[in-house]
Tab-separated table of N, CA and C in Angstrom:
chain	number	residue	atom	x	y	z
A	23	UNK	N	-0.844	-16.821	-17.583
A	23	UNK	CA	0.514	-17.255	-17.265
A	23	UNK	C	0.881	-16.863	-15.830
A	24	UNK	N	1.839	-17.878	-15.256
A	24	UNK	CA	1.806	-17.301	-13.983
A	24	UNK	C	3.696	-16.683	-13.736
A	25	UNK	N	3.237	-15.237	-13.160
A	25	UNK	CA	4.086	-14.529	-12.801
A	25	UNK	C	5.029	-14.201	-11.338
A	26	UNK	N	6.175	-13.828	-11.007
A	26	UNK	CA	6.241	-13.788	-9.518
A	26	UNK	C	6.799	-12.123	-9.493
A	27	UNK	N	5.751	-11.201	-8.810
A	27	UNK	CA	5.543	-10.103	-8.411
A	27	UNK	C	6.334	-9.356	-7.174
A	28	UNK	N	7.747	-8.955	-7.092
A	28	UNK	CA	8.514	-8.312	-5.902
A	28	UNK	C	8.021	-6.918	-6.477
A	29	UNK	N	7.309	-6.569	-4.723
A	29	UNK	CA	7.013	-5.265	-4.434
A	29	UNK	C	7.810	-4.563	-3.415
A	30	UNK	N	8.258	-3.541	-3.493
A	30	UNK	CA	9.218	-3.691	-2.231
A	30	UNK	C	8.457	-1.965	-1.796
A	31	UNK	N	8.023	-1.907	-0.652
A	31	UNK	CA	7.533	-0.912	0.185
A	31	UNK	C	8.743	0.033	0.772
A	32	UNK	N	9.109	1.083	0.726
A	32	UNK	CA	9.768	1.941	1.673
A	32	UNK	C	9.458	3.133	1.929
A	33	UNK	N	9.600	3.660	2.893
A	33	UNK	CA	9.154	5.205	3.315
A	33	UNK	C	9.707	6.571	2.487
A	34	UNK	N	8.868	7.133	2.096
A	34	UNK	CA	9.168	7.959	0.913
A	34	UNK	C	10.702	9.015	1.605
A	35	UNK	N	11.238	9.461	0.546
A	35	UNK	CA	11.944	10.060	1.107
A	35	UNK	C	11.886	11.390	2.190
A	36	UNK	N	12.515	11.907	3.086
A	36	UNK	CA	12.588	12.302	4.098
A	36	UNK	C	11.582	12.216	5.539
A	37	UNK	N	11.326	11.334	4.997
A	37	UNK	CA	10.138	10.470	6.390
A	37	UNK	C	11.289	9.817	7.263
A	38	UNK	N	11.274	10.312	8.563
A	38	UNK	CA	11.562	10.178	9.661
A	38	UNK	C	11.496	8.342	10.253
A	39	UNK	N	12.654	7.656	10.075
A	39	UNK	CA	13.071	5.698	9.836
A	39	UNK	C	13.743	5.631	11.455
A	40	UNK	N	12.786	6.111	12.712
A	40	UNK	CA	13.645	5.904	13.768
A	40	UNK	C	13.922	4.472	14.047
A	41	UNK	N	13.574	2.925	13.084
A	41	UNK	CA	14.236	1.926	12.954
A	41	UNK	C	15.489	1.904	12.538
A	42	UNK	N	15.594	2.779	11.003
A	42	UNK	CA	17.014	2.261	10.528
A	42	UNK	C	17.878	3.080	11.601
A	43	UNK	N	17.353	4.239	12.121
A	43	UNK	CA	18.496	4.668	13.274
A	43	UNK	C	19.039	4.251	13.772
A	44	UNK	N	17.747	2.878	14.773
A	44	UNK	CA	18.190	2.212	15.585
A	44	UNK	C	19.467	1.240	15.481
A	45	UNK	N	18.876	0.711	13.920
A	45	UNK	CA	19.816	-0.429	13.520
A	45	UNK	C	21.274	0.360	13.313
A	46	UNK	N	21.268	1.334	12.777
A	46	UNK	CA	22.611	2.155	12.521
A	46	UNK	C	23.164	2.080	13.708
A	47	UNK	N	22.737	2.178	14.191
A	47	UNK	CA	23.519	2.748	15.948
A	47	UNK	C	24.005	1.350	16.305
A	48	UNK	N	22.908	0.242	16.649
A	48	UNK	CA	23.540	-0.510	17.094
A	48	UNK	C	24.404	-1.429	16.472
A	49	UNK	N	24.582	-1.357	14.741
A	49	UNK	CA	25.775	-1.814	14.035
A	49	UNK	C	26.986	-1.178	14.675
A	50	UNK	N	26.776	0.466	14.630
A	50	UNK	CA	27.958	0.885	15.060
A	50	UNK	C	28.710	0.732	16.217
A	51	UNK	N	28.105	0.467	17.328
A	51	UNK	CA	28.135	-0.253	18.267
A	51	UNK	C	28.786	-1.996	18.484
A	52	UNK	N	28.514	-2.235	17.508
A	52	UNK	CA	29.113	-3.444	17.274
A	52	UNK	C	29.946	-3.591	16.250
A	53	UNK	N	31.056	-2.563	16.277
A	53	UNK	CA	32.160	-2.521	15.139
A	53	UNK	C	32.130	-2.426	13.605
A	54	UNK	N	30.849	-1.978	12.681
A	54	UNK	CA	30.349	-1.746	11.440
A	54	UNK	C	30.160	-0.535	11.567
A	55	UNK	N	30.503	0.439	11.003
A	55	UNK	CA	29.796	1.913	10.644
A	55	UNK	C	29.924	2.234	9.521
A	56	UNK	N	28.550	2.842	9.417
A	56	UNK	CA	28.019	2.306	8.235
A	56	UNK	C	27.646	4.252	8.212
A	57	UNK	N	28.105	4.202	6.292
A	57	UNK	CA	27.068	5.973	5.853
A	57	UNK	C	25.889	5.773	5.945
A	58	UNK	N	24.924	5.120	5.582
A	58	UNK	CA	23.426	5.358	5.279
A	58	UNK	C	22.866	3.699	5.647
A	59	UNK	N	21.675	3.806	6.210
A	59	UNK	CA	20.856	2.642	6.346
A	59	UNK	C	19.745	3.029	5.950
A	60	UNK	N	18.867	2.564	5.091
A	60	UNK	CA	17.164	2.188	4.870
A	60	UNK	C	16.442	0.953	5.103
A	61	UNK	N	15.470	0.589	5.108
A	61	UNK	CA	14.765	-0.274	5.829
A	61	UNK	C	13.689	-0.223	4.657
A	62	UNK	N	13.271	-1.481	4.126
A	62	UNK	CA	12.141	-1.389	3.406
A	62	UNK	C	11.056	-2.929	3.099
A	63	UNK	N	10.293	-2.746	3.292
A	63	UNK	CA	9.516	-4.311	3.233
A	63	UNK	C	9.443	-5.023	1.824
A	64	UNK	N	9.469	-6.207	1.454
A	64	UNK	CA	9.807	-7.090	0.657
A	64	UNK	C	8.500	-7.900	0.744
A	65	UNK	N	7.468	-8.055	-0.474
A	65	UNK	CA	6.268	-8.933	-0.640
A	65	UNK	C	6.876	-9.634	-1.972
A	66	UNK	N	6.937	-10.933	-2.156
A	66	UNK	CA	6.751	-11.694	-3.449
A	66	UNK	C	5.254	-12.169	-3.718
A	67	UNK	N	5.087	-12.245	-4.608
A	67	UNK	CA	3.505	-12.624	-4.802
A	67	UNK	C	3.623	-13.343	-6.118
A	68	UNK	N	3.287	-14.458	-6.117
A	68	UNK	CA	2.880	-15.658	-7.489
A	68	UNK	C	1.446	-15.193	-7.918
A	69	UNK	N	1.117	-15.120	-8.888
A	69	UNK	CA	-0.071	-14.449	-9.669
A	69	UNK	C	-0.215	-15.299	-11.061
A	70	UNK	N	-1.411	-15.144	-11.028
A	70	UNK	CA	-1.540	-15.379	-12.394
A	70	UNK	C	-2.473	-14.104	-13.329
A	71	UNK	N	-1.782	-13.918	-14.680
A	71	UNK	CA	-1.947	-12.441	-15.280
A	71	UNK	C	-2.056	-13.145	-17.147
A	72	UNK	N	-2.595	-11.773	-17.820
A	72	UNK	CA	-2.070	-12.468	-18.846
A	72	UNK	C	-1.475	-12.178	-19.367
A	73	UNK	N	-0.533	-11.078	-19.208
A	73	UNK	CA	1.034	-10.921	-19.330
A	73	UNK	C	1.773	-9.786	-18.506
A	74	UNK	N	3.001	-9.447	-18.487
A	74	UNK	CA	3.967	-9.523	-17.356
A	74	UNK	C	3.197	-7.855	-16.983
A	75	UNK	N	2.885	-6.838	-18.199
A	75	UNK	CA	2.210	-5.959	-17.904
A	75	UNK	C	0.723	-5.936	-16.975
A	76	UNK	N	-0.153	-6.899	-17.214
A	76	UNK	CA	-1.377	-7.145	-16.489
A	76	UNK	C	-0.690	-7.475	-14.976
A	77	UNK	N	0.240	-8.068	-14.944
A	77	UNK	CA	0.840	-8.603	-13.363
A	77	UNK	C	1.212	-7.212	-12.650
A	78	UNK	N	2.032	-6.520	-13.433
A	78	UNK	CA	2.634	-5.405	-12.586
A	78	UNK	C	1.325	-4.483	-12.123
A	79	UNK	N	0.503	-4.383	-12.845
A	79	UNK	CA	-1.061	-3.052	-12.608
A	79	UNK	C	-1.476	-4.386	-11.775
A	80	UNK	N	-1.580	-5.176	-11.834
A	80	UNK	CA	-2.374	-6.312	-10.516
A	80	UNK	C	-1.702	-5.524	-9.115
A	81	UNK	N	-0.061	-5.786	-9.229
A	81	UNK	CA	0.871	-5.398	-8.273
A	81	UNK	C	0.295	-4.465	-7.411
A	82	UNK	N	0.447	-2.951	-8.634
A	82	UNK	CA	0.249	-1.861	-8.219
A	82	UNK	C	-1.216	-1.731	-7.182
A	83	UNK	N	-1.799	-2.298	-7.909
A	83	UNK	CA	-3.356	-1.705	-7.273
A	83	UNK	C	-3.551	-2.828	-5.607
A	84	UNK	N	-2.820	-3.904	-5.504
A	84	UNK	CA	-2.451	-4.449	-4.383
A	84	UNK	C	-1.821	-3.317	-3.066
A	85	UNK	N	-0.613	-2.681	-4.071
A	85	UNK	CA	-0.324	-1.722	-2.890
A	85	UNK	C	-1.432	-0.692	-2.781
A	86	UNK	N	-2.064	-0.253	-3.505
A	86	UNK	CA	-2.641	1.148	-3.291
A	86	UNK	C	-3.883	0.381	-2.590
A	87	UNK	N	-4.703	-0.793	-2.456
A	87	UNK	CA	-5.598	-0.944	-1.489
A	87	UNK	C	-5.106	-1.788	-0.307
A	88	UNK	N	-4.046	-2.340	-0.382
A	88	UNK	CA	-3.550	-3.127	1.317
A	88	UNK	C	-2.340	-2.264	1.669
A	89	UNK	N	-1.244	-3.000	0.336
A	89	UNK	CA	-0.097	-3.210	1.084
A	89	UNK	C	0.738	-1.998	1.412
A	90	UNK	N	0.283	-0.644	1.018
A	90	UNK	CA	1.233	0.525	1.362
A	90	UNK	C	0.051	1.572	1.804
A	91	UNK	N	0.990	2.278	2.492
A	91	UNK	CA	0.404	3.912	2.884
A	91	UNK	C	0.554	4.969	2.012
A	92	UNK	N	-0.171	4.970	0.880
A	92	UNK	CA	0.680	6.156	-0.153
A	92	UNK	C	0.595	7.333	-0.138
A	93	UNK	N	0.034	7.736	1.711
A	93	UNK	CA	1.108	9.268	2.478
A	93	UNK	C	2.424	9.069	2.403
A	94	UNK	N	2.555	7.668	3.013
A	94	UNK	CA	4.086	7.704	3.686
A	94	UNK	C	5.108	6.506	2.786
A	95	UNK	N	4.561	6.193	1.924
A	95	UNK	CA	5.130	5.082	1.519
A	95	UNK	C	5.569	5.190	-0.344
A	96	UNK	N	6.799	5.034	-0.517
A	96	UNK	CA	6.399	4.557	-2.356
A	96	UNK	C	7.223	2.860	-2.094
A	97	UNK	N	6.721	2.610	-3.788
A	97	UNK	CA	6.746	1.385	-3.907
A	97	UNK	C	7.168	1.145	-5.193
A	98	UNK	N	7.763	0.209	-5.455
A	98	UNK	CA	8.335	-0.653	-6.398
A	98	UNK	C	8.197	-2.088	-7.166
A	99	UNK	N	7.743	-2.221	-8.047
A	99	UNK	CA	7.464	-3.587	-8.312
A	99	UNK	C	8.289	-3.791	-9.827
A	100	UNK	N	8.753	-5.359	-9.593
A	100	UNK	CA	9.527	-6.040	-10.947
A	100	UNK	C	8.860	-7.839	-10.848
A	101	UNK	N	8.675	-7.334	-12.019
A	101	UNK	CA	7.714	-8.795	-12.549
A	101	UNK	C	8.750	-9.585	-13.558
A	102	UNK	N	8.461	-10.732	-12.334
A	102	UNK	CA	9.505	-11.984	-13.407
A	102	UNK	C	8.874	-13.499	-13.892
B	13	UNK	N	36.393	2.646	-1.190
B	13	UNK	CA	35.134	2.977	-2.415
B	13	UNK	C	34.157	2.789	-1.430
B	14	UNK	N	32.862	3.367	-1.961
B	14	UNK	CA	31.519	2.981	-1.062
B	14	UNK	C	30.923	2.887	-1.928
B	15	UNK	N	30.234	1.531	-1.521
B	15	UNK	CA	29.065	0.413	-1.623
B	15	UNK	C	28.188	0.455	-1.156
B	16	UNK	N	26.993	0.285	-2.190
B	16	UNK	CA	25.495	0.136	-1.505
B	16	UNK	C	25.189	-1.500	-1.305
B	17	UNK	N	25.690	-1.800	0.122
B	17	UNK	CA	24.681	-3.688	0.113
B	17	UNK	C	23.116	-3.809	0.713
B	18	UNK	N	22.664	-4.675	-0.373
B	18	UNK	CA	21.446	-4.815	-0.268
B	18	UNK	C	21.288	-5.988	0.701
B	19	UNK	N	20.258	-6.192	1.679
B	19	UNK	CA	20.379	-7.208	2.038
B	19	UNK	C	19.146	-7.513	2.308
B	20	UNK	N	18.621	-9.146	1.737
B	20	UNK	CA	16.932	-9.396	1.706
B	20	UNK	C	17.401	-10.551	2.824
B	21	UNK	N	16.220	-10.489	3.838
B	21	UNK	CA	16.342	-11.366	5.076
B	21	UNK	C	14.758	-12.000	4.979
B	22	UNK	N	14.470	-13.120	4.824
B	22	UNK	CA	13.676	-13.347	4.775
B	22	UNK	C	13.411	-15.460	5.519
B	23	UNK	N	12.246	-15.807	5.790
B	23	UNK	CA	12.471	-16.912	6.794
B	23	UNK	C	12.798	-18.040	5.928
B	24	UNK	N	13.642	-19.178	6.391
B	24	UNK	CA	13.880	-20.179	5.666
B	24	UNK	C	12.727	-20.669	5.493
B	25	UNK	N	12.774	-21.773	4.045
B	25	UNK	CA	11.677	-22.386	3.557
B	25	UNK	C	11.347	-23.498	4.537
B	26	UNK	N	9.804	-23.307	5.211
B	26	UNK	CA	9.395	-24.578	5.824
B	26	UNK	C	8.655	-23.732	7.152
B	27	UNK	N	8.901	-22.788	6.809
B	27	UNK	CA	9.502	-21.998	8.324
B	27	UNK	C	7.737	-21.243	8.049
B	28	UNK	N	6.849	-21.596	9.122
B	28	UNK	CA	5.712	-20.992	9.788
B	28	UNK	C	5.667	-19.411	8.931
B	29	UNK	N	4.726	-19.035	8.353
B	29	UNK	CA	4.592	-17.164	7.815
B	29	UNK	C	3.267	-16.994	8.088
B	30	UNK	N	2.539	-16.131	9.346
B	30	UNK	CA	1.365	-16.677	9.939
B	30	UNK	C	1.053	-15.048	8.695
B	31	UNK	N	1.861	-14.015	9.193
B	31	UNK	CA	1.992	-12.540	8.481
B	31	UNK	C	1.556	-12.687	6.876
B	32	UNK	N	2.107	-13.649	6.098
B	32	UNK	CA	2.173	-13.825	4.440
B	32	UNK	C	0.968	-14.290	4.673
B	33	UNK	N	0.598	-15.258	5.564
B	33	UNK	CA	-0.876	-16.018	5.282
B	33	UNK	C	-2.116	-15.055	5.588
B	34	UNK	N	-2.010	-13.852	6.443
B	34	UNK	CA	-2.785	-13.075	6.778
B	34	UNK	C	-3.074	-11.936	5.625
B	35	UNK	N	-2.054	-12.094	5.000
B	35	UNK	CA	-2.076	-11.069	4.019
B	35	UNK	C	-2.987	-11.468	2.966
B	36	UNK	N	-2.289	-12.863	2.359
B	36	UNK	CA	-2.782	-13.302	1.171
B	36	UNK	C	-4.650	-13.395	1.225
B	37	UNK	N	-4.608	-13.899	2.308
B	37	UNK	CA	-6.161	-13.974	2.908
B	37	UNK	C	-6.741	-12.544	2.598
B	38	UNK	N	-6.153	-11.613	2.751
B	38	UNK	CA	-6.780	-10.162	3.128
B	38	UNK	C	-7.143	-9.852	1.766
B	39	UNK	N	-5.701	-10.171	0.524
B	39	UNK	CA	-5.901	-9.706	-0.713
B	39	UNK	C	-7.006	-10.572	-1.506
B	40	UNK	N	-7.161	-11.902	-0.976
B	40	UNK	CA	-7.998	-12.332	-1.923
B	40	UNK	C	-9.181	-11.735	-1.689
B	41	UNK	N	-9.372	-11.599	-0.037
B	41	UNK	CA	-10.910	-11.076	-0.134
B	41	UNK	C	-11.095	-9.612	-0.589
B	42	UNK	N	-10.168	-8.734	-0.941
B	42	UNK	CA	-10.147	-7.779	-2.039
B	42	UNK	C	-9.981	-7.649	-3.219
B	43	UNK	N	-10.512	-9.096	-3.471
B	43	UNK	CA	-10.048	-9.518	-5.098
B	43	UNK	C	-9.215	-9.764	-5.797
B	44	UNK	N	-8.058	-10.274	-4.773
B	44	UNK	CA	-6.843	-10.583	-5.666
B	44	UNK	C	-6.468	-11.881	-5.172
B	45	UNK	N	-6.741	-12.580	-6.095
B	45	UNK	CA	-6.330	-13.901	-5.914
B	45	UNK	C	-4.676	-14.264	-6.284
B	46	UNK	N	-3.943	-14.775	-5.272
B	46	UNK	CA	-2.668	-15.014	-5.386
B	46	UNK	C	-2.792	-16.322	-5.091
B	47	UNK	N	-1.251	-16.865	-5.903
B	47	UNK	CA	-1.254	-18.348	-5.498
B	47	UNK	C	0.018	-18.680	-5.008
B	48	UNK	N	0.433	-17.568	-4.215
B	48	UNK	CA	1.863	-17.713	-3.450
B	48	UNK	C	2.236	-16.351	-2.845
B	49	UNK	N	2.554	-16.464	-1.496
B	49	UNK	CA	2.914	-14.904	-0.770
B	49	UNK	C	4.247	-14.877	0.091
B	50	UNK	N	5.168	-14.302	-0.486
B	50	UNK	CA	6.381	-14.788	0.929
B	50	UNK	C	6.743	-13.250	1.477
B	51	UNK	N	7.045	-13.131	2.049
B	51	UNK	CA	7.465	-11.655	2.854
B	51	UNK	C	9.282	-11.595	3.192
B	52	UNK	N	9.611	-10.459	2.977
B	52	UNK	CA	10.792	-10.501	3.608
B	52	UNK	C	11.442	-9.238	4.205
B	53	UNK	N	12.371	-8.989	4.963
B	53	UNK	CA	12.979	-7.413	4.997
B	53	UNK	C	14.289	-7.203	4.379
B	54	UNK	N	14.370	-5.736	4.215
B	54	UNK	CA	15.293	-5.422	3.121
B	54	UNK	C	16.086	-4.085	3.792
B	55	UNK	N	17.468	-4.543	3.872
B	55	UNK	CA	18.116	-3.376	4.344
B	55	UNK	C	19.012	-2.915	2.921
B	56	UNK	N	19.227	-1.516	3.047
B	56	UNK	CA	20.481	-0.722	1.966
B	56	UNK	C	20.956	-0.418	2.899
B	57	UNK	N	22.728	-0.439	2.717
B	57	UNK	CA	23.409	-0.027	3.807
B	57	UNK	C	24.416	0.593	3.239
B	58	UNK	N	24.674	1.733	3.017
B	58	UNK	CA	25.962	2.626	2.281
B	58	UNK	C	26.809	2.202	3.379
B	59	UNK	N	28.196	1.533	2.775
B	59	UNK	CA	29.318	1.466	3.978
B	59	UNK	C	30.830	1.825	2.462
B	60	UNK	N	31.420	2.307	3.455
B	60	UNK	CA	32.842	2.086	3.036
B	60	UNK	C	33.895	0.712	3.034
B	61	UNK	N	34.364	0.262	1.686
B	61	UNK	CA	35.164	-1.228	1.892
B	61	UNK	C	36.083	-1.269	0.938
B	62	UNK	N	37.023	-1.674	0.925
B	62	UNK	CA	38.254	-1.735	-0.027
B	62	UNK	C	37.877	-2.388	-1.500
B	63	UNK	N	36.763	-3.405	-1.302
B	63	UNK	CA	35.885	-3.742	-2.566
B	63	UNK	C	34.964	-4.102	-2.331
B	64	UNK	N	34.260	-4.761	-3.349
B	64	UNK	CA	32.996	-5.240	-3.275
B	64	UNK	C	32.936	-6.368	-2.601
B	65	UNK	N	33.914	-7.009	-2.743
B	65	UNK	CA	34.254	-8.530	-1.676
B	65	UNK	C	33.913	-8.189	-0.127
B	66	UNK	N	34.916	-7.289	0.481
B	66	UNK	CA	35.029	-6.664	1.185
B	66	UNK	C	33.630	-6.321	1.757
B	67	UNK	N	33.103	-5.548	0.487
B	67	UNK	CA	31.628	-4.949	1.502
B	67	UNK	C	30.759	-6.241	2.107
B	68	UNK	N	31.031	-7.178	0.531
B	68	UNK	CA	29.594	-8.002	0.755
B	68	UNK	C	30.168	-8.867	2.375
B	69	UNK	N	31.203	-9.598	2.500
B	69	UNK	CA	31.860	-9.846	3.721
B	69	UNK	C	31.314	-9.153	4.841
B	70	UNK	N	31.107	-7.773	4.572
B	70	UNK	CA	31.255	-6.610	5.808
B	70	UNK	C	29.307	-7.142	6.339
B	71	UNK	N	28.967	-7.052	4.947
B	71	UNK	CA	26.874	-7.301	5.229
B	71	UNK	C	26.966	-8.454	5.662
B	72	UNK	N	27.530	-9.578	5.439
B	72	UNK	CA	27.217	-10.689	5.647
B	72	UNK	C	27.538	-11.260	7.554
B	73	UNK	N	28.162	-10.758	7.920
B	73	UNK	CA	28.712	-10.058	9.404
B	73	UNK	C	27.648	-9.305	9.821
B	74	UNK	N	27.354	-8.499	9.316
B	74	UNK	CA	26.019	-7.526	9.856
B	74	UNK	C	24.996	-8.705	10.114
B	75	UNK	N	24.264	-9.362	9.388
B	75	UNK	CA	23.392	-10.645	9.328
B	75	UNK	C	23.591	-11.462	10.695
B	76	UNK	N	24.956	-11.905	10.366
B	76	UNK	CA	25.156	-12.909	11.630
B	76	UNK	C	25.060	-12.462	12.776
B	77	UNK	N	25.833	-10.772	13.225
B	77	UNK	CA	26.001	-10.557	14.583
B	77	UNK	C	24.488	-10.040	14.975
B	78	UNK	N	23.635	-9.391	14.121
B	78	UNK	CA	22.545	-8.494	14.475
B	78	UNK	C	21.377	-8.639	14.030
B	79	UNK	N	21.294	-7.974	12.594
B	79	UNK	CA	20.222	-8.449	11.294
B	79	UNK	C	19.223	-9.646	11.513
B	80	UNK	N	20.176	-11.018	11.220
B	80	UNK	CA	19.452	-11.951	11.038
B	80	UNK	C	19.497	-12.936	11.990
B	81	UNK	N	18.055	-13.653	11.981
B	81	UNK	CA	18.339	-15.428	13.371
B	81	UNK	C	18.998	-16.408	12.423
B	82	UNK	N	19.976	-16.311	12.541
B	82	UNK	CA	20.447	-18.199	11.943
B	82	UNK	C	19.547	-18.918	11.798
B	83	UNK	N	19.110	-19.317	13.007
B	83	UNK	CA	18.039	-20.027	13.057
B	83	UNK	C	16.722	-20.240	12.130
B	84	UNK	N	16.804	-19.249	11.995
B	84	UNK	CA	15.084	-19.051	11.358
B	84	UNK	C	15.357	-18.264	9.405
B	85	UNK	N	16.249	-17.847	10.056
B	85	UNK	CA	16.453	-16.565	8.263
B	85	UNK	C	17.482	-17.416	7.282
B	86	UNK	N	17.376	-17.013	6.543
B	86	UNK	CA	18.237	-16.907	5.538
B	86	UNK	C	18.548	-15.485	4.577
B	87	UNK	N	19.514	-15.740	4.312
B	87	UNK	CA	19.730	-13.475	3.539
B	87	UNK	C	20.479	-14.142	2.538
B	88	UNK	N	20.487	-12.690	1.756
B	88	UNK	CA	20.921	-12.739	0.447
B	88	UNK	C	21.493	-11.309	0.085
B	89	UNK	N	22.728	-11.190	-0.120
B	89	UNK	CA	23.377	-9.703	-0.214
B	89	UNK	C	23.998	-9.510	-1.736
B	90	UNK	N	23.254	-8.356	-2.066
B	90	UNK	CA	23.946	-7.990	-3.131
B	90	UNK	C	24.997	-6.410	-3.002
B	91	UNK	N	25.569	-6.526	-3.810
B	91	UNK	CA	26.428	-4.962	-3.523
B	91	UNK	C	26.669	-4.049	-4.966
B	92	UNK	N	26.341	-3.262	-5.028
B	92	UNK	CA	26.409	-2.201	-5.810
B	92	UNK	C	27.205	-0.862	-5.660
């Protein structure tokens, strides 16, 4: 059956995001100030599995050999 | 009240993904055959707003002035 796989990558907590800084700053800068910003990458992936459990361990093992750094990175996946 | 808006920025449909195509390529030749890859970025932005209207308004402003290309993106904000 075919499944669609959101993995979403972000930097584990207290890892050092001198992007979302950036972006913080320059929202604030431009009249938004904002408490907290994170930054995190977004993969959808169409798969085919043979059920929603086989898709998500497909997911997983995607991040742990490409799509993440799992020094610096956790990850998230929801299978729909 | 403060709101967490989510905001997925990702390229309109039609729109060149040389990145998704490099990927998908990468995973198949690690054995994962996919039959669809889209990429996107994902901001959380803790802000303060009188509601949820309010916030999502407030992200959707963030998008236009900074965040996102008109041109090229399309976003999608949720608020929590």
């Amino acid at each position: 059956m075919r499944y669609i796989v959101t993995i979403t990558i972000a930097l584990k907590e207290g890892m050092l995001n001198p992007e979302a800084r950036v972006i913080r700053h320059a929202l604030t800068n431009l009249g938004f100030p904002t408490e907290d910003l994170s930054t995190a990458r977004l993969f959808r992936v169409t798969l085919d599995a043979a059920d929603a459990a086989a898709a998500r361990e497909e997911g997983a093992r995607m991040c742990e050999r490409l799509l993440a750094n799992p020094v610096i990175h956790h990850y998230t996946i929801e299978v729909t």
